[in-house]
mmCIF file of C-alpha atoms in Angstrom:
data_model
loop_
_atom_site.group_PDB
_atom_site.id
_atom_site.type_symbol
_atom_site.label_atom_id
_atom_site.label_comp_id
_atom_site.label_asym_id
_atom_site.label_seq_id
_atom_site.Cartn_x
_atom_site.Cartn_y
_atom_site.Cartn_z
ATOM 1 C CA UNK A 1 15.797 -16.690 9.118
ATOM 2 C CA UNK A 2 15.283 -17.971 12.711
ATOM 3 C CA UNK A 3 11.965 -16.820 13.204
ATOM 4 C CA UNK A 4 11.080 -18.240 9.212
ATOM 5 C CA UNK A 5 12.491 -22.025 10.553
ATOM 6 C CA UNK A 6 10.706 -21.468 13.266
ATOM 7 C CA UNK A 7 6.957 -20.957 11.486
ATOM 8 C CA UNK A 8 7.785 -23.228 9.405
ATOM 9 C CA UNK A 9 8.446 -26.312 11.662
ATOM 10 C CA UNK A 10 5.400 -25.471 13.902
ATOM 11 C CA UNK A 11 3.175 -25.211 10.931
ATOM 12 C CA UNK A 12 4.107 -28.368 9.223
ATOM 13 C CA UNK A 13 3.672 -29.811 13.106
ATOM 14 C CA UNK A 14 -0.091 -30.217 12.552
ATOM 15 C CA UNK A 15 -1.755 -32.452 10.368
ATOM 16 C CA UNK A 16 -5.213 -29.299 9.207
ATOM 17 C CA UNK A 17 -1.772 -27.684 6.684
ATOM 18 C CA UNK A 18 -1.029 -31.184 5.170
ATOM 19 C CA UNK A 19 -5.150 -31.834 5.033
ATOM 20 C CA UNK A 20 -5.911 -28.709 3.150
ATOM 21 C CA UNK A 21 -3.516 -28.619 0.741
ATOM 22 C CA UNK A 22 -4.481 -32.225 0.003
ATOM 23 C CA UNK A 23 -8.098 -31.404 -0.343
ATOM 24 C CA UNK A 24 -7.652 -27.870 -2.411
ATOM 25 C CA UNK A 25 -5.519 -30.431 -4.859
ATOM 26 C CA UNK A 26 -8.062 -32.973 -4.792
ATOM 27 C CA UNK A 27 -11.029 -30.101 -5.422
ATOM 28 C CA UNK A 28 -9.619 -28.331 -7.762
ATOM 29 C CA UNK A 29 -7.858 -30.873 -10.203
ATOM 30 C CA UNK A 30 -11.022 -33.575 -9.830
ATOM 31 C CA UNK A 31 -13.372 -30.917 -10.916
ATOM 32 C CA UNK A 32 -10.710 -29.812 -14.279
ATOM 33 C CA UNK A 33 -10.659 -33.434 -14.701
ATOM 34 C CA UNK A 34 -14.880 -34.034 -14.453
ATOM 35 C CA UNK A 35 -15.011 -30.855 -16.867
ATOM 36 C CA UNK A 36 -12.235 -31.814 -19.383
ATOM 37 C CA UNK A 37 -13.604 -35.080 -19.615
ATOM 38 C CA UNK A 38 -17.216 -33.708 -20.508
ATOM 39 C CA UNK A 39 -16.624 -30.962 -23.143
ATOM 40 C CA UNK A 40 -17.018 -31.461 -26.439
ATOM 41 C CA UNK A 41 -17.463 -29.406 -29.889
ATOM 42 C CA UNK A 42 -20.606 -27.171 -28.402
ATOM 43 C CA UNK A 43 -18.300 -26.611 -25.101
ATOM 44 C CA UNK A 44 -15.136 -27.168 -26.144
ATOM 45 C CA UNK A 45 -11.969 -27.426 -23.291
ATOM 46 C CA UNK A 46 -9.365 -24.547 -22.999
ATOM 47 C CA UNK A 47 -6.756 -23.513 -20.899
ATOM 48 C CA UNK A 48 -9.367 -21.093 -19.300
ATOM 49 C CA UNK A 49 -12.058 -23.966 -18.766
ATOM 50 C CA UNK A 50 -9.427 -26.306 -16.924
ATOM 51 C CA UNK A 51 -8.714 -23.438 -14.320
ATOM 52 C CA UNK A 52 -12.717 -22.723 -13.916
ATOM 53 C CA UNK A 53 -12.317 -24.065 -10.240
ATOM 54 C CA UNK A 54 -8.695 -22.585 -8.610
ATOM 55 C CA UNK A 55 -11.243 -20.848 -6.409
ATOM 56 C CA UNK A 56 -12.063 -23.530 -4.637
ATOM 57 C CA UNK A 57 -8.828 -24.279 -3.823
ATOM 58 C CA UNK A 58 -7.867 -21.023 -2.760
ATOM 59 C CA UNK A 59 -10.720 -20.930 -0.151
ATOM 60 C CA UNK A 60 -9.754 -23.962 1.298
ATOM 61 C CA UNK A 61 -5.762 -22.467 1.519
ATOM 62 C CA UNK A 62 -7.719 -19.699 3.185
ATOM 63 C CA UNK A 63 -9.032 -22.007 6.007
ATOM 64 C CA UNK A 64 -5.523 -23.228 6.082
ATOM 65 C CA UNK A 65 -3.699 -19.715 6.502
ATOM 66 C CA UNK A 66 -6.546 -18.514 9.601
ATOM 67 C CA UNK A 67 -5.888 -21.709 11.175
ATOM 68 C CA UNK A 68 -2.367 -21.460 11.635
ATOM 69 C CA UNK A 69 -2.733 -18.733 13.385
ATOM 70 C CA UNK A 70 -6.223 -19.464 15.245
ATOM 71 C CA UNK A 71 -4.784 -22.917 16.693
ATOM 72 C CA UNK A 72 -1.705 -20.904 18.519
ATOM 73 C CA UNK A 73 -4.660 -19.089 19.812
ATOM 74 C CA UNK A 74 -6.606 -21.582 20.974
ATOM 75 C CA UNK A 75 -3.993 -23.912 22.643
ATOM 76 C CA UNK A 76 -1.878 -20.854 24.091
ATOM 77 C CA UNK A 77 1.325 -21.493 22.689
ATOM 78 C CA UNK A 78 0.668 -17.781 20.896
ATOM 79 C CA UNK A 79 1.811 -16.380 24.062
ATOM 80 C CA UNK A 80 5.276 -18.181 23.987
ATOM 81 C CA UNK A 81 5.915 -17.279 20.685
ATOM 82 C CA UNK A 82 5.323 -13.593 21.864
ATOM 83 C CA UNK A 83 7.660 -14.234 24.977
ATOM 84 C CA UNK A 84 10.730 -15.651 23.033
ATOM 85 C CA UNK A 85 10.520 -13.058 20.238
ATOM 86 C CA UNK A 86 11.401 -9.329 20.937
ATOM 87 C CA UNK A 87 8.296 -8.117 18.903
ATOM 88 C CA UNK A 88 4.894 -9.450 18.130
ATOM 89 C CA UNK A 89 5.033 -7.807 14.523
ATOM 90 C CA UNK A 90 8.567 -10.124 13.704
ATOM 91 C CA UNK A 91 6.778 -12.797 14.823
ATOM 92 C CA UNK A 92 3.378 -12.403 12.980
ATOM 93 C CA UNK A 93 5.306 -11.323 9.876
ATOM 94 C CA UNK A 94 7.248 -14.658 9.700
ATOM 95 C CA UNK A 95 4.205 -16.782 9.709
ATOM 96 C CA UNK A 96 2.536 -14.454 7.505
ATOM 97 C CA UNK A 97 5.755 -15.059 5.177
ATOM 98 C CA UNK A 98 5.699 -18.762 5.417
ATOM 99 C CA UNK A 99 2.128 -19.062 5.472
ATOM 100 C CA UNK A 100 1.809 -17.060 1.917
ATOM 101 C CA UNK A 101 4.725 -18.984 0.275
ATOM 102 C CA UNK A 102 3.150 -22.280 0.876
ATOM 103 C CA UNK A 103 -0.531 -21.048 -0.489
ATOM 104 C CA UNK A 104 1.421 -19.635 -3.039
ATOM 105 C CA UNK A 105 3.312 -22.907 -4.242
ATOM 106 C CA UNK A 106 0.007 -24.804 -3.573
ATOM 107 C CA UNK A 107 -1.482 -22.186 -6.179
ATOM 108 C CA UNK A 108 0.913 -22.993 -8.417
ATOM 109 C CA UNK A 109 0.491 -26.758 -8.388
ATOM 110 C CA UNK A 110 -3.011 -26.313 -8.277
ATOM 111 C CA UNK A 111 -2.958 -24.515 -11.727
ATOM 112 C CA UNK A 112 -0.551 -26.636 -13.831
ATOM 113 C CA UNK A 113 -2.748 -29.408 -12.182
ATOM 114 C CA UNK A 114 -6.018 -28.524 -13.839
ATOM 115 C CA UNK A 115 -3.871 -27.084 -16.756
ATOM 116 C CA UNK A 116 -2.283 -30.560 -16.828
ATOM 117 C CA UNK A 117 -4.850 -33.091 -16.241
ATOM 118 C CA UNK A 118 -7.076 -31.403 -18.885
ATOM 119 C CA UNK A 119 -4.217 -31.651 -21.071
ATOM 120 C CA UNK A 120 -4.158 -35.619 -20.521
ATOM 121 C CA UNK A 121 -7.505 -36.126 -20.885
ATOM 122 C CA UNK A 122 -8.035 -34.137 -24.179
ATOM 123 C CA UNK A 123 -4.944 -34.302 -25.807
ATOM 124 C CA UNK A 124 -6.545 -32.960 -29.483
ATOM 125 C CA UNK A 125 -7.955 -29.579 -27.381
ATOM 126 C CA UNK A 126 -6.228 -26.559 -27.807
ATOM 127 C CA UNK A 127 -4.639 -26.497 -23.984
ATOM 128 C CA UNK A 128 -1.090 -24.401 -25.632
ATOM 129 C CA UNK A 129 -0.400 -21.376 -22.898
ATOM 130 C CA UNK A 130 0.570 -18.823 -25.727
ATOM 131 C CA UNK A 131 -0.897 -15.519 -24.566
ATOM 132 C CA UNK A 132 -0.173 -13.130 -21.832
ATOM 133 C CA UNK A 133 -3.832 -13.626 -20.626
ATOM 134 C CA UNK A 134 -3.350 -17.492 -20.801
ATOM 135 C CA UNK A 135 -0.509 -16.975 -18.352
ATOM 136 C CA UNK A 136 -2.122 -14.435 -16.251
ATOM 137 C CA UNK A 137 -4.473 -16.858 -15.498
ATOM 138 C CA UNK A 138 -2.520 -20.063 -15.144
ATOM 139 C CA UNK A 139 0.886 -18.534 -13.534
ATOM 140 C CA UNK A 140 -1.157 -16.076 -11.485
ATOM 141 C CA UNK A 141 -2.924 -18.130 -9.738
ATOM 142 C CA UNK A 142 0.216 -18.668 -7.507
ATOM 143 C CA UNK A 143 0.023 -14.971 -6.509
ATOM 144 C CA UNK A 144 -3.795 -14.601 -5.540
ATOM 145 C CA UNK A 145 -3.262 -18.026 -3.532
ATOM 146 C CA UNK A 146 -0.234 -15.805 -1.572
ATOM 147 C CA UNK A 147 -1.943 -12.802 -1.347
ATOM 148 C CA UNK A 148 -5.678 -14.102 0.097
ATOM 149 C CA UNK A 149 -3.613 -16.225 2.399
ATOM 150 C CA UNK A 150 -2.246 -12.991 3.588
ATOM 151 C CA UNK A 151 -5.695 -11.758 4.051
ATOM 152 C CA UNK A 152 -6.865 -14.668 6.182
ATOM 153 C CA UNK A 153 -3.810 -14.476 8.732
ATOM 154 C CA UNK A 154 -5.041 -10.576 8.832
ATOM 155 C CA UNK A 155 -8.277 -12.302 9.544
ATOM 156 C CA UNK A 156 -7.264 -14.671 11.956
ATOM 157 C CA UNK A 157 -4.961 -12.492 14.004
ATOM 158 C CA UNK A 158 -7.921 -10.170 14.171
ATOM 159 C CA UNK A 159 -10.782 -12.847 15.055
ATOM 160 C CA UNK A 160 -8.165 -15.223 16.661
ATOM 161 C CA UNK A 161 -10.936 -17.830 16.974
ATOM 162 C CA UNK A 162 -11.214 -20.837 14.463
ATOM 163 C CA UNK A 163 -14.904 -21.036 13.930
ATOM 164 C CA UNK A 164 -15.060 -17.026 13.561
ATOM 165 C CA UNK A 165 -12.251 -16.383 11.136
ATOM 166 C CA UNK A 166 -13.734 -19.683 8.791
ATOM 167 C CA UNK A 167 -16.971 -18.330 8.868
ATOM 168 C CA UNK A 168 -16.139 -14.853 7.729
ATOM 169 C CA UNK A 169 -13.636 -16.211 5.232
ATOM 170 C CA UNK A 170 -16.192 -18.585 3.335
ATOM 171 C CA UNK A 171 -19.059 -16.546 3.770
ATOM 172 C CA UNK A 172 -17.438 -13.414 2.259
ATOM 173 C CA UNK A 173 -15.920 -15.224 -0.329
ATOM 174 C CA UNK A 174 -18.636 -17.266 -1.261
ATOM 175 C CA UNK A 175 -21.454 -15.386 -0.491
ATOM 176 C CA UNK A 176 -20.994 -11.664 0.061
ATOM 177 C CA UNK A 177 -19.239 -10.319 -2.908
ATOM 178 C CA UNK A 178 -21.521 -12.247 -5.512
ATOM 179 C CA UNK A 179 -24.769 -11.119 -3.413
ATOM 180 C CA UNK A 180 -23.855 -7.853 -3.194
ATOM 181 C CA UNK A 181 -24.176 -7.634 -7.561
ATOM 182 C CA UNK A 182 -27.849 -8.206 -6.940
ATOM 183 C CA UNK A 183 -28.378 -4.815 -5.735
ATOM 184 C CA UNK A 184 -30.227 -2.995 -7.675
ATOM 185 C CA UNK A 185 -28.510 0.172 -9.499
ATOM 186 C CA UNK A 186 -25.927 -0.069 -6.897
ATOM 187 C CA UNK A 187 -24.634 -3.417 -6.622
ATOM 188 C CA UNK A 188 -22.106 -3.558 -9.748
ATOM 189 C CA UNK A 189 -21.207 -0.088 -8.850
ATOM 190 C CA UNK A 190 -19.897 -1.955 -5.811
ATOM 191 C CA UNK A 191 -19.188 -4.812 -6.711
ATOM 192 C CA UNK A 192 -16.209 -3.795 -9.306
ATOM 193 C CA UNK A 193 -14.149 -2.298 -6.159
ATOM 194 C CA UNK A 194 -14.240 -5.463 -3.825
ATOM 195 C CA UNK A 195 -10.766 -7.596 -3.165
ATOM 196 C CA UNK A 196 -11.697 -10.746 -4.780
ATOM 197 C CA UNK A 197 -13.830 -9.600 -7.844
ATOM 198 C CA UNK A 198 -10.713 -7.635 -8.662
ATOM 199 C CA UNK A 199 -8.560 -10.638 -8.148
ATOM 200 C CA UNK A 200 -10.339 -12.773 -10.770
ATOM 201 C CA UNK A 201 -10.111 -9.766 -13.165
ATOM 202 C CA UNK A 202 -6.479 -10.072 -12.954
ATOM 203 C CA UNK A 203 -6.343 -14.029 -13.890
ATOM 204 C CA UNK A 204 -9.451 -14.087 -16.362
ATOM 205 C CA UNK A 205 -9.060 -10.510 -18.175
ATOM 206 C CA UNK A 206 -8.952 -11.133 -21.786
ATOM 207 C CA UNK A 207 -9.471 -14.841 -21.738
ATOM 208 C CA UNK A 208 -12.782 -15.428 -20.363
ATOM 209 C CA UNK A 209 -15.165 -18.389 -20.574
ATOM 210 C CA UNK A 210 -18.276 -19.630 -19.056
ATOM 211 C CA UNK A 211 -16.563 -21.074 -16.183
ATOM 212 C CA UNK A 212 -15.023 -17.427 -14.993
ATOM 213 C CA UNK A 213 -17.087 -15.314 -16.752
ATOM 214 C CA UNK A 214 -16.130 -11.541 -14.851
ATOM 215 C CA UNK A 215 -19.646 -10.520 -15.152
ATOM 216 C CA UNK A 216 -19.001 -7.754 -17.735
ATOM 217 C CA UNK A 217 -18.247 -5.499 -14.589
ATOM 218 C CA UNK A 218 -16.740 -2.130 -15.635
ATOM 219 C CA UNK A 219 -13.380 -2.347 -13.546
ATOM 220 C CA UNK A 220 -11.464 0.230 -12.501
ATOM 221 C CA UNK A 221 -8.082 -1.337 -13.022
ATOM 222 C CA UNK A 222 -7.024 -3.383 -15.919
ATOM 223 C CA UNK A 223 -5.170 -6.930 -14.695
ATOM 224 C CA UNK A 224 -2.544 -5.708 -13.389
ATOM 225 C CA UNK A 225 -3.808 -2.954 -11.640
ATOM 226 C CA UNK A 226 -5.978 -5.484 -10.311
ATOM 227 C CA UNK A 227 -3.766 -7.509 -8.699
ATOM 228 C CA UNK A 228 -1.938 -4.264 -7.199
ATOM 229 C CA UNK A 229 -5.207 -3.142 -5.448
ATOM 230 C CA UNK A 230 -6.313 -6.517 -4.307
ATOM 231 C CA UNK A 231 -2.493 -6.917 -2.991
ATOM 232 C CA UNK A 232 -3.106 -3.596 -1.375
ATOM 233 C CA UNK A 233 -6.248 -4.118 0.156
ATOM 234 C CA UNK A 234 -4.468 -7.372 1.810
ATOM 235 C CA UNK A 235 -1.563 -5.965 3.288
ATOM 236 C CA UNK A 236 -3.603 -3.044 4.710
ATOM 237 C CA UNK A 237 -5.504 -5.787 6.296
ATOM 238 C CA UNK A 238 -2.841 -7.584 7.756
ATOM 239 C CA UNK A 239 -0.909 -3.718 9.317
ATOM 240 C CA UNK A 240 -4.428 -3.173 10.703
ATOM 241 C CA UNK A 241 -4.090 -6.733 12.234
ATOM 242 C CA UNK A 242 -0.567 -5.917 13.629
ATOM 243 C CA UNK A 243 -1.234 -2.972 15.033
ATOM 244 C CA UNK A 244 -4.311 -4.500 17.220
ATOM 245 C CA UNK A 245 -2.245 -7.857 17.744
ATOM 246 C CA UNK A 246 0.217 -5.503 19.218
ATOM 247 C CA UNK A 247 -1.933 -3.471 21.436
ATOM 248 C CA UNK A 248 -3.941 -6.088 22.712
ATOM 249 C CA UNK A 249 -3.149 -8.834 25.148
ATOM 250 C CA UNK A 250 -1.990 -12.517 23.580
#
């Protein structure tokens, strides 16, 4: 519980946290509110349309998980973490634990945000969360914020510098996986196994609109499963990570 107090005060010590959580609010719920307030009888607002941009958000929580451990990196103070704690892997664990809560209650806002904003604006839509899928991808979104934050400490750790660990993060995420669907004959055969296509199978299976359209990919997990291998390929990220942090010097 030490070691969680610990993370936890030198994380909320830096102003880039409090900034990214701000802006993945900002993103995410201004662009349900620009939608909700645009739809009308041809496009008409759901709960599926008002979460159309939680990936924004979650790329910017991302940014926010690599650079909490980057920064200790860059300024040094990584090394007296790694002095005062018995083991790098308690240490690393801990922020990886704090770091993931956080993204995961800033998932969470972001959701019923969008969900609740759209809500205001349209009051006559049909915005009730009645179906498992409806909840999948509004309650979800909490656990795919947790889990990629995971992934970018994995990232960071590995990287340990800022501007390489961003620059991976938002170029796989918003580049990579949807480029790699252009392949011919091969690229959907891909495609369907990657981390973060999965993830968006798990929040928009069964309830899909324009906004998170899956692609029609042929998946080889239903939601849940989903979730399970994208949380899978994430912590085998983040052991891989440990093991190197731990070999390596700080």
């Amino acid at each position: 519980m030490t070691l969680l107090a610990v993370e936890r005060i030198k994380l909320f010590s830096t102003r880039s946290p409090w900034w990214c959580m701000a802006l993945a609010m900002v993103i995410t719920i201004g662009m349900a509110a620009l939608i909700s307030a645009n739809t009308d009888d041809r496009f008409p607002l759901t709960v599926s349309v008002s979460q159309g941009f939680s990936n924004f958000g979650m790329v910017v929580i991302m940014v926010m998980a690599a650079l909490a451990v980057t920064t200790e990196y860059r300024f040094g103070t990584i090394r007296a973490t790694f002095l005062a704690v018995p083991g790098r892997v308690q240490a690393l664990l801990a922020k990886t634990a704090v770091v993931a809560l956080l993204a995961g209650v800033v998932g969470e806002a972001v959701a019923f945000g969008s969900w609740g904003i759209g809500t205001l604006i349209k009051p006559d839509a049909d915005m009730a969360i009645n179906s498992s899928a409806e909840w999948r991808n509004v309650a979800g979104t909490g656990l795919v914020f947790a889990l990629a934050a995971v992934l970018a400490v994995a990232v960071g750790v590995l990287v340990r510098q800022t501007a390489g660990a961003v620059a991976i993060l938002l170029v796989y995420t918003m580049l990579v996986e949807s480029l790699i669907g252009l392949i011919p004959t091969l690229g959907q055969k891909i495609q369907r196994w990657l981390p973060f296509q999965n993830s968006t199978n798990f929040q928009t299976a069964g309830n899909e609109s324009f906004m998170n359209e899956t692609g029609g990919l042929d998946y080889p997990f239903g939601p849940w499963g989903s979730l399970v291998y994208f949380a899978a390929i994430c912590v085998g990220l983040l052991v891989v990570a440990l093991v190197v942090a731990k070999r390596r010097d700080a």
